[in-house]
Amino acid sequence: MGPLSRLVAAVLFCAALPAAAVERPVVGGDDQAAVEGAPTERLFEVFEEGVLTERDPVKAALFLASNGVHARMKAADGPRFESIFRQATEMADLNRVLTEHPNPGPMREALAARAGFDLLADTPGFLAWTKQKLPHADQKTVRAAVLEWDTLSPDLQKAIAAQGAKPEAWARQSLHARSAALAQVSAKALTEFMATVPKTPKELEALLARARKLDGILENSDRHKLWDFYNRASDAVTGLETARKLAGKNPAPAVKAALAEATKAGSLDAMLGSLGAAFDGLKPRGGAPEPEAAAAVRRAGPGTADQRFTPEQRATYTEMLKHSLIEQMKGTAAGDRLREFYKKEPFNLVVKPMEGGTMGLYSPRDNTVSVSEDLILKFVRGQGRAVGDLLQDPEIFRQVSQAVLSTVVHEGIHQEQEAWRRDRNLPHWYVVEHEVEAKSREAAFVLEKGSKDEAYAKFMADPEMQKKLSFVREASLIANELRRDPVAFGERIRTAYYPGVVSIETQARWAAQDPAWMREYQRGIAAELARREKLTPAERAALDSKTVPQPDRSVHSPSEAVALVSTFKTAELRERVRAISQYVSDKEAGRVSAASDYAAFVSRDRRTGVEVGGVLAMVTTPKRTGNLALGDRGGDGSPPPPPPVLKGRLAAPPPALAKPPLLRPDPPKRPAAALQSTLPGVPRGHEDCQNPTHGHPRSQWP
């Protein structure tokens, strides 16, 4: 009898079991028969005791794995089944969050995204449950993640106390309330940080010290802003020092004036703009290349008018890029799959400005795949070129198209996921597993194409291209990580890039939520709409024109969701009422099945691992000249051999009993899109699927 067979037998006969980390075990053979052979009422007794009463994550994992009995249990007693299912998905999800995250900041962000979880409503109770049921989780990290008072730095304690908080009251507050207090402190600190414009190496060093302190209390989206600002400030200070040395004691009047403007600039953009003008007057004669500090200033700065797209140039470039990308995808598993997909579905490529650090985006709202105009133009500026060169120079066009290729593959995979959901009439669950799938297939694509196309491999391994193009650096990094350790890859991607994106278990838990939550939210929206109906058309139009939604975030109660209804435009409120009404009706009529939807999403997640493993098994180790393993710390810098992949399948993840290594030592991280401000369980708008860079201080680049 295997370990899982013993687990099944022990549960069915009420034996005591030790707590352990169990991640979606697959029940088969005798194990499946043992569960399916038990009487339905006996299953209810065992799982109600183990999941609802004992709150045992091991038995919760066993219940979720035993999906062969779910239909029978639901048919026998739907409400009892959903109660078990809801609590089981919650515990299984928390087990993975608390096990995977090695750092308290991302763990806190992950927990805060789990809106409405019963176990998170009571912080002392949650810590007691974690200590008793999940002893493999690092309790020190968990306590820091939920912001226990003694884990806060003295400066942070002082700042929070200034808001009126006291340790005694803090101990009774939920994680949600604590996070809200922390958000006020961190927002103020980040605003002050980004208003600082260092001019000397000493001032830059002080800014770095502040950044390191702030890093631990920011969410990933703000953490990226932090390090992006610091990196640009570093470019500005280095540029100012370099320009002064090049200018000498008697600079030309224009250079002297530009340096004076840079020295007294009140904003980073103004300083970088003035430094760009200074370097224009300091260009080497005879066509010699500029110093790297000048190129860095141009990349970080705002650029000139001819370094920005006109609408006509953008449209022309997008069409050129579209045809180039489709051709470059040929001959790879992921690329050929997308080429076939785009014979049936539209390939709506868009080049547009994006939030800092975002390389690409798939938007289900308009079915578009987008790449970052900002990062493309950053490269153009750094080369001292104009947008016209991007359209007319075959070499710079080739460089950018090769760079963005894997990002477009990533976003195309998200479009394929959306079509998969649509064709199966599944809900739009934006889940971290789909981001891991996109990253996995993207990384496998880079490895496979690099093994077949030496020019592509050399381009992706070029240190200069990594430095100048975020697309190249990030794609090479994840390709290296996938080949280095495919078993741990998904865990690393979830924790390093997407801590704020919830899992399949979270979405299933929300889908099993009591409809009473949605009804209260619906009543709040109806009241707001009734209030607006009493306004004149002009007043309603004025209200809609001024309405600015709150930043996307999870909500933790119906009342909190109701408090946000005034931030939405009238048309959106009406659409939400319609969607909620339909959802409640479907749920009460039994047309919504969280368990079957959960099974479909998990099945796809498992299939991804098999398919990516098959690609890895076929990829040969690149030659030294085609090294894609850009983060390797090997003595000679050569790539490691591919990890063994048995029978074309990735090995099942081991129990997560230890903290995994990070992609880099102590890296600030960058997430994908935050959840929308809607009540858990309410049908959500189609969140955009983002492909972010891994934000970090430049000193920690591989």
XYZ file of C-alpha atoms in Angstrom, residues 52-636:
585
model
C -14.945 21.718 8.831
C -14.322 20.729 12.444
C -10.634 19.851 12.605
C -9.667 22.219 9.754
C -7.011 19.753 8.699
C -5.244 20.783 5.455
C -4.184 17.184 4.754
C -7.786 15.994 4.742
C -8.762 19.074 2.743
C -6.221 18.092 0.067
C -7.536 14.526 0.081
C -11.108 15.779 -0.381
C -10.115 17.924 -3.366
C -8.163 15.054 -4.907
C -11.179 12.749 -4.564
C -13.125 14.544 -7.270
C -14.704 11.281 -8.375
C -17.133 11.458 -5.448
C -17.911 15.176 -5.705
C -20.883 14.792 -8.037
C -22.396 12.091 -5.821
C -21.970 14.165 -2.673
C -23.342 17.315 -4.294
C -26.389 15.447 -5.607
C -27.043 14.032 -2.142
C -26.765 17.356 -0.292
C -25.577 20.416 -2.224
C -25.236 22.865 0.703
C -23.273 20.362 2.825
C -20.979 19.567 -0.090
C -20.318 23.246 -0.870
C -19.474 23.971 2.771
C -16.803 21.271 2.678
C -15.585 22.312 -0.759
C -15.355 25.979 0.234
C -13.300 25.263 3.363
C -11.128 22.660 1.630
C -10.120 25.006 -1.173
C -9.365 27.738 1.370
C -7.076 25.520 3.436
C -5.342 23.979 0.433
C -4.680 27.450 -0.919
C -3.335 28.800 2.382
C -1.141 25.728 2.756
C 0.592 26.533 -0.528
C 0.878 30.282 0.164
C 2.425 29.771 3.587
C 4.741 27.047 2.341
C 5.987 28.649 -0.861
C 6.710 32.241 0.080
C 10.106 32.652 1.735
C 9.751 36.410 2.310
C 7.104 38.127 4.454
C 6.348 40.970 2.007
C 5.140 38.834 -0.912
C 3.471 36.429 1.531
C 1.530 39.349 3.019
C 0.463 40.452 -0.451
C -0.702 36.931 -1.268
C -2.691 36.637 1.966
C -4.231 40.076 1.522
C -5.520 39.018 -1.904
C -7.457 36.135 -0.327
C -10.507 38.272 0.397
C -13.244 36.774 2.524
C -11.259 33.768 3.787
C -12.677 32.612 7.120
C -9.307 31.744 8.617
C -7.902 35.201 7.882
C -10.684 37.071 9.668
C -9.114 36.393 13.096
C -5.356 37.013 13.137
C -4.570 35.324 16.503
C -6.727 32.361 15.482
C -5.022 32.163 12.107
C -1.573 32.110 13.712
C -2.673 29.391 16.125
C -4.078 27.308 13.234
C -0.881 27.770 11.238
C 1.301 26.692 14.147
C -0.809 23.611 14.868
C -1.729 22.467 11.364
C 1.169 23.713 9.221
C 4.315 23.220 11.309
C 6.357 23.015 8.082
C 5.611 26.707 7.422
C 8.209 29.161 8.750
C 6.324 30.656 11.697
C 8.638 33.656 11.932
C 7.911 34.549 8.308
C 4.173 34.044 8.807
C 4.121 36.346 11.846
C 5.990 39.029 9.907
C 3.624 38.580 6.952
C 0.543 39.273 9.091
C 2.312 42.298 10.605
C 2.561 41.234 14.227
C 3.618 44.308 16.195
C 6.942 42.917 17.403
C 7.972 42.114 13.810
C 7.674 45.746 12.696
C 10.765 47.941 12.627
C 10.931 50.730 15.229
C 10.462 53.330 12.494
C 7.382 51.530 11.204
C 5.947 51.134 14.698
C 6.393 54.864 15.218
C 4.746 55.764 11.905
C 1.758 53.481 12.525
C 1.414 54.700 16.102
C 1.242 58.249 14.744
C -2.024 57.189 13.077
C -3.464 56.327 16.492
C -2.699 52.606 16.572
C -1.658 50.986 19.854
C -0.053 47.549 20.307
C -2.982 46.221 22.380
C -5.561 47.143 19.765
C -3.259 46.110 16.921
C -3.123 42.552 18.296
C -6.892 42.209 17.761
C -6.977 43.659 14.247
C -7.393 41.580 11.107
C -4.692 41.402 8.468
C -6.917 43.546 6.260
C -7.025 46.361 8.837
C -3.303 46.097 9.489
C -2.542 46.176 5.760
C -4.674 49.293 5.351
C -2.661 51.072 8.050
C 0.594 49.951 6.481
C -0.591 51.140 3.057
C -1.067 54.679 4.370
C 2.459 54.742 5.757
C 4.050 53.202 2.675
C 2.176 55.458 0.223
C 3.406 58.573 2.022
C 6.958 57.231 2.195
C 7.002 56.286 -1.492
C 5.703 59.708 -2.537
C 8.450 61.390 -0.525
C 11.051 59.001 -1.932
C 10.082 59.732 -5.548
C 10.194 63.487 -4.917
C 13.902 63.224 -4.074
C 16.348 64.157 -6.844
C 19.916 63.178 -5.881
C 22.743 65.077 -7.532
C 25.826 63.471 -5.972
C 27.039 59.916 -5.307
C 26.606 60.517 -1.575
C 22.981 61.581 -2.037
C 22.414 58.540 -4.263
C 23.844 56.273 -1.579
C 21.411 57.767 0.943
C 18.567 57.174 -1.520
C 19.586 53.523 -1.844
C 19.508 53.098 1.938
C 15.962 54.500 1.987
C 14.950 52.214 -0.871
C 16.140 49.129 0.977
C 14.063 50.088 4.000
C 10.974 50.784 1.910
C 11.296 47.600 -0.121
C 10.045 45.396 2.691
C 6.752 47.234 3.237
C 5.636 47.842 -0.350
C 3.459 45.682 -2.544
C 5.078 44.469 -5.737
C 3.531 47.112 -7.992
C 4.931 49.876 -5.783
C 8.171 47.984 -5.307
C 8.769 48.158 -9.032
C 8.142 51.922 -9.000
C 10.623 52.233 -6.161
C 13.477 50.470 -7.926
C 12.685 51.901 -11.333
C 12.984 55.389 -9.830
C 16.202 54.483 -8.041
C 17.746 53.000 -11.202
C 16.866 56.127 -13.195
C 18.271 58.306 -10.407
C 21.464 56.240 -10.520
C 21.704 56.851 -14.285
C 21.205 60.579 -13.706
C 23.886 60.900 -11.022
C 26.388 58.832 -13.019
C 25.536 60.841 -16.110
C 26.075 64.146 -14.328
C 29.480 63.036 -13.033
C 30.508 61.782 -16.490
C 29.297 64.903 -18.311
C 31.215 67.171 -15.929
C 34.430 65.233 -16.558
C 33.937 65.328 -20.332
C 33.087 69.052 -20.270
C 36.278 69.994 -18.442
C 36.960 73.409 -16.977
C 35.842 75.471 -19.973
C 32.788 73.828 -21.545
C 30.903 75.246 -24.499
C 28.171 77.701 -23.419
C 25.341 75.321 -24.383
C 26.918 72.464 -22.433
C 27.570 74.699 -19.452
C 23.949 75.874 -19.450
C 22.622 72.306 -19.737
C 24.782 71.129 -16.825
C 23.586 74.058 -14.719
C 19.972 73.134 -15.492
C 20.633 69.510 -14.575
C 22.254 70.520 -11.284
C 19.295 72.623 -10.167
C 16.545 70.421 -11.669
C 13.607 69.806 -9.349
C 12.502 66.551 -10.964
C 14.241 63.477 -12.286
C 12.755 63.904 -15.774
C 14.014 67.496 -15.935
C 17.475 66.430 -14.790
C 17.667 63.625 -17.358
C 16.402 65.923 -20.113
C 19.062 68.516 -19.350
C 21.757 65.841 -19.218
C 20.640 64.578 -22.616
C 21.135 68.098 -23.987
C 24.562 68.264 -22.351
C 25.646 64.996 -23.962
C 24.392 66.288 -27.325
C 27.049 68.994 -27.041
C 29.684 66.511 -25.897
C 29.384 63.927 -28.676
C 32.787 62.488 -29.671
C 34.147 63.553 -33.011
C 34.670 61.234 -35.935
C 31.677 59.043 -35.159
C 33.198 57.475 -32.036
C 30.636 55.910 -29.685
C 29.322 57.840 -26.703
C 30.182 56.645 -23.208
C 27.722 54.173 -21.676
C 26.663 56.832 -19.145
C 25.315 58.945 -22.019
C 23.354 56.008 -23.477
C 21.950 55.222 -20.022
C 20.801 58.833 -19.602
C 19.061 58.715 -22.982
C 17.341 55.419 -22.135
C 16.125 56.756 -18.791
C 15.175 60.218 -20.024
C 12.061 61.510 -21.807
C 13.669 61.682 -25.247
C 13.014 64.099 -28.093
C 9.982 64.555 -30.332
C 11.393 62.331 -33.097
C 11.890 59.553 -30.517
C 8.134 59.228 -29.962
C 5.597 57.560 -32.257
C 3.114 59.539 -34.293
C -0.203 57.673 -34.764
C 0.751 56.901 -38.368
C 4.195 55.590 -37.410
C 2.720 53.439 -34.669
C 0.198 51.854 -37.051
C 2.861 51.176 -39.697
C 5.311 49.717 -37.190
C 2.659 47.508 -35.585
C 1.756 45.968 -38.937
C 5.419 45.362 -39.779
C 6.019 43.795 -36.375
C 2.947 41.573 -36.613
C 4.116 39.879 -39.825
C 7.675 39.496 -38.532
C 6.572 37.846 -35.278
C 4.285 35.297 -36.925
C 7.154 34.238 -39.177
C 9.651 33.983 -36.294
C 7.336 31.715 -34.287
C 7.642 28.973 -36.910
C 9.328 25.697 -36.013
C 8.698 25.638 -32.246
C 6.030 23.879 -30.203
C 4.572 27.040 -28.693
C 5.025 29.062 -31.883
C 3.407 26.526 -34.197
C 0.561 26.118 -31.737
C -0.078 29.872 -31.866
C 0.257 30.001 -35.645
C -2.516 27.401 -35.897
C -4.552 29.265 -33.285
C -4.317 32.503 -35.261
C -5.730 30.813 -38.339
C -9.034 30.710 -36.424
C -8.717 33.637 -34.035
C -7.714 37.275 -34.703
C -4.154 38.358 -33.933
C -4.849 41.911 -32.774
C -1.371 43.232 -32.009
C -1.101 46.626 -30.331
C 1.983 48.704 -29.503
C 1.063 51.129 -26.732
C 2.341 52.873 -23.593
C 2.157 50.739 -20.453
C 2.741 51.050 -16.757
C 6.432 51.000 -15.954
C 7.949 47.535 -16.026
C 5.128 45.841 -17.931
C 6.481 44.246 -21.097
C 3.234 42.918 -22.515
C -0.469 42.606 -21.913
C -3.397 40.526 -23.094
C -6.772 42.206 -22.647
C -9.852 39.954 -22.930
C -12.029 43.087 -23.037
C -10.992 43.837 -26.621
C -9.070 40.629 -27.403
C -5.766 42.425 -27.986
C -2.147 41.398 -27.480
C -0.033 44.431 -26.579
C 3.673 45.118 -26.204
C 5.232 48.016 -24.354
C 5.892 51.056 -26.500
C 7.809 52.577 -23.581
C 10.392 49.791 -23.428
C 10.826 49.773 -27.218
C 11.383 53.539 -27.301
C 13.739 53.295 -24.340
C 15.963 51.118 -26.522
C 15.636 53.538 -29.451
C 16.674 56.459 -27.225
C 19.629 54.545 -25.818
C 20.884 53.902 -29.336
C 20.642 57.603 -30.132
C 18.150 56.773 -32.869
C 14.704 58.040 -33.883
C 11.404 56.257 -34.502
C 11.998 56.704 -38.232
C 15.077 54.469 -37.912
C 12.943 51.783 -36.289
C 10.807 51.776 -39.434
C 13.604 52.034 -42.004
C 16.737 50.382 -40.568
C 16.463 46.565 -40.947
C 19.006 45.923 -38.179
C 17.300 47.880 -35.404
C 13.919 46.489 -36.524
C 15.337 42.947 -36.306
C 16.743 43.567 -32.835
C 13.454 44.824 -31.435
C 11.332 42.143 -33.118
C 13.587 39.379 -31.765
C 13.468 40.983 -28.331
C 9.667 41.196 -28.088
C 9.038 37.782 -29.677
C 8.804 35.737 -26.476
C 6.641 38.394 -24.800
C 4.139 38.154 -27.659
C 4.212 34.351 -27.344
C 3.434 34.777 -23.628
C 0.468 37.055 -24.298
C -0.735 34.880 -27.168
C -0.901 31.977 -24.729
C -3.197 34.096 -22.539
C -5.414 34.703 -25.563
C -5.503 30.946 -26.166
C -6.459 30.418 -22.504
C -9.353 32.839 -22.924
C -10.585 30.960 -25.995
C -10.301 27.692 -24.036
C -12.520 29.127 -21.278
C -14.963 30.559 -23.795
C -15.318 27.328 -25.794
C -16.006 25.304 -22.612
C -18.338 27.866 -21.081
C -16.041 28.193 -18.074
C -15.914 31.311 -15.893
C -13.181 33.893 -16.401
C -10.981 32.995 -13.471
C -7.795 35.040 -13.607
C -5.448 32.656 -11.810
C -1.738 32.505 -11.134
C -1.572 29.048 -12.719
C -2.333 30.643 -16.084
C 0.494 33.099 -15.572
C 2.805 30.206 -14.701
C 1.643 28.396 -17.842
C 2.403 31.449 -19.978
C 5.837 31.898 -18.364
C 6.588 28.160 -18.705
C 5.646 27.997 -22.365
C 7.471 31.272 -23.029
C 10.632 29.943 -21.372
C 10.375 26.631 -23.240
C 9.915 28.593 -26.476
C 13.126 30.565 -25.860
C 15.063 27.377 -25.128
C 13.686 25.518 -28.135
C 14.167 28.382 -30.581
C 17.657 29.008 -29.225
C 18.567 25.345 -29.779
C 17.464 25.577 -33.421
C 18.421 29.155 -34.328
C 22.013 30.065 -33.438
C 21.541 33.738 -34.333
C 18.580 33.994 -31.937
C 20.534 32.226 -29.203
C 23.476 34.604 -29.574
C 21.169 37.613 -29.547
C 19.402 36.511 -26.372
C 22.747 35.771 -24.675
C 24.338 39.092 -25.657
C 25.071 41.023 -22.413
C 24.621 44.329 -24.221
C 21.147 43.344 -25.440
C 20.231 42.190 -21.931
C 21.260 45.555 -20.545
C 19.451 47.583 -23.184
C 16.268 45.529 -23.619
C 14.194 44.328 -20.661
C 12.490 41.837 -22.983
C 15.791 40.039 -23.616
C 16.952 40.050 -20.009
C 13.679 38.700 -18.619
C 13.140 36.043 -21.295
C 16.682 34.745 -20.881
C 16.325 34.680 -17.117
C 13.149 32.592 -17.073
C 14.533 30.260 -19.768
C 17.561 29.686 -17.568
C 15.400 29.089 -14.510
C 13.169 26.583 -16.309
C 16.141 24.575 -17.539
C 17.952 24.796 -14.203
C 15.061 23.388 -12.157
C 11.743 22.724 -13.944
C 10.208 21.212 -10.802
C 10.635 24.427 -8.788
C 9.947 26.775 -11.718
C 6.233 27.297 -11.073
C 6.791 28.001 -7.405
C 9.462 30.574 -8.176
C 7.328 32.337 -10.767
C 4.327 32.491 -8.410
C 6.341 33.969 -5.570
C 8.688 36.249 -7.527
C 6.360 37.719 -10.146
C 2.743 37.155 -9.134
C 2.219 37.032 -5.344
C -0.945 39.148 -5.618
C -2.607 36.945 -8.246
C -4.806 34.289 -6.669
C -4.889 30.577 -7.392
C -7.446 28.191 -8.854
C -8.314 27.209 -5.284
C -9.056 30.816 -4.327
C -11.337 31.346 -7.314
C -13.109 28.062 -6.603
C -13.534 29.061 -2.958
C -15.087 32.372 -4.042
C -17.335 30.623 -6.568
C -18.674 28.436 -3.749
C -19.486 31.500 -1.638
C -22.985 31.905 -0.180
C -25.090 34.034 -2.609
C -26.101 36.222 0.346
C -22.857 38.107 -0.176
C -23.762 38.936 -3.754
C -27.298 39.939 -2.815
C -26.033 42.517 -0.304
C -23.672 43.928 -2.910
C -26.502 43.980 -5.441
C -28.723 45.923 -3.037
C -25.953 48.480 -2.521
C -25.558 48.989 -6.259
C -29.333 49.270 -6.710
C -29.480 51.965 -4.039
C -26.719 53.937 -5.753
C -28.443 53.621 -9.130
C -31.747 54.785 -7.586
C -29.945 57.826 -6.182
C -28.502 58.632 -9.579
C -31.896 58.260 -11.283
C -33.099 61.253 -9.292
C -30.360 63.405 -10.806
C -30.863 65.354 -13.996
C -29.192 63.955 -17.139
C -26.643 66.765 -16.957
C -25.871 65.948 -13.312
C -25.459 62.246 -14.111
C -23.141 63.043 -17.022
C -21.090 65.345 -14.804
C -20.877 62.628 -12.130
C -19.712 60.012 -14.646
C -17.099 62.378 -16.054
C -15.627 62.915 -12.590
C -15.882 59.304 -11.407
C -12.455 57.781 -10.906
C -12.449 54.163 -9.694
C -10.366 53.311 -6.661
C -7.136 51.420 -7.351
C -7.845 47.754 -8.039
C -7.763 45.726 -4.845
C -9.530 42.878 -3.165
C -12.372 43.567 -0.771
C -13.049 41.628 2.373
C -16.757 42.068 3.039
C -19.995 42.992 1.257
C -20.140 46.291 3.154
C -16.666 47.224 1.922
C -17.708 46.428 -1.638
C -20.853 48.526 -1.250
C -18.740 51.443 -0.056
C -16.972 51.440 -3.427
C -20.035 51.575 -5.687
C -19.930 55.358 -5.925
C -16.544 55.109 -7.653
C -17.974 53.386 -10.746
C -19.635 54.882 -13.778
C -23.392 54.393 -14.141
C -23.127 52.064 -17.137
C -20.712 49.806 -15.283
C -22.987 49.651 -12.235
C -25.881 48.568 -14.439
C -23.730 45.864 -16.014
C -22.697 44.636 -12.563
C -26.300 44.391 -11.418
C -27.094 42.335 -14.508
C -24.103 40.031 -14.028
C -24.768 39.514 -10.320
C -28.470 38.791 -10.943
C -27.576 36.187 -13.553
C -24.942 34.628 -11.317
C -27.214 34.363 -8.282
C -29.963 32.900 -10.441
C -27.602 30.346 -11.978
C -26.165 29.412 -8.595
C -29.538 28.916 -6.947
C -30.735 26.853 -9.902
C -27.666 24.626 -9.744
C -26.250 25.836 -13.062
C -23.013 26.960 -11.414
C -20.638 24.227 -10.269
C -17.520 25.501 -8.577
C -16.249 21.929 -8.168
C -16.506 21.005 -11.853
C -14.982 24.340 -12.913
C -12.178 23.713 -10.438
C -11.538 20.264 -11.910
C -11.338 21.695 -15.443
C -8.793 24.357 -14.458
C -6.660 21.890 -12.487
C -6.695 19.467 -15.420
C -5.323 22.156 -17.740
C -2.674 23.109 -15.182
C -1.424 19.517 -14.982
C -1.444 19.109 -18.750
C 0.784 22.181 -19.099
C 3.488 20.529 -17.010
C 3.425 17.450 -19.218
C 3.635 19.460 -22.445
C 6.417 21.766 -21.245
C 8.305 18.708 -19.991
C 8.024 17.206 -23.460
C 9.608 20.315 -25.007
C 12.447 20.277 -22.468
C 13.136 16.618 -23.215
C 13.660 17.458 -26.899
C 15.794 20.587 -26.423
C 19.520 19.991 -26.787
C 22.034 21.813 -24.614
C 23.096 24.990 -26.469
C 26.719 25.283 -27.477
C 28.946 27.686 -25.596
C 28.303 30.390 -28.222
C 24.561 30.008 -27.841
C 24.397 30.102 -24.079
C 20.948 31.117 -22.892
C 21.611 30.340 -19.239
C 22.273 33.953 -18.461
C 22.017 33.864 -14.700
C 24.403 30.972 -14.197
C 26.938 31.316 -11.417
C 29.119 28.462 -12.725
C 32.879 28.868 -12.537
C 33.374 29.162 -16.303
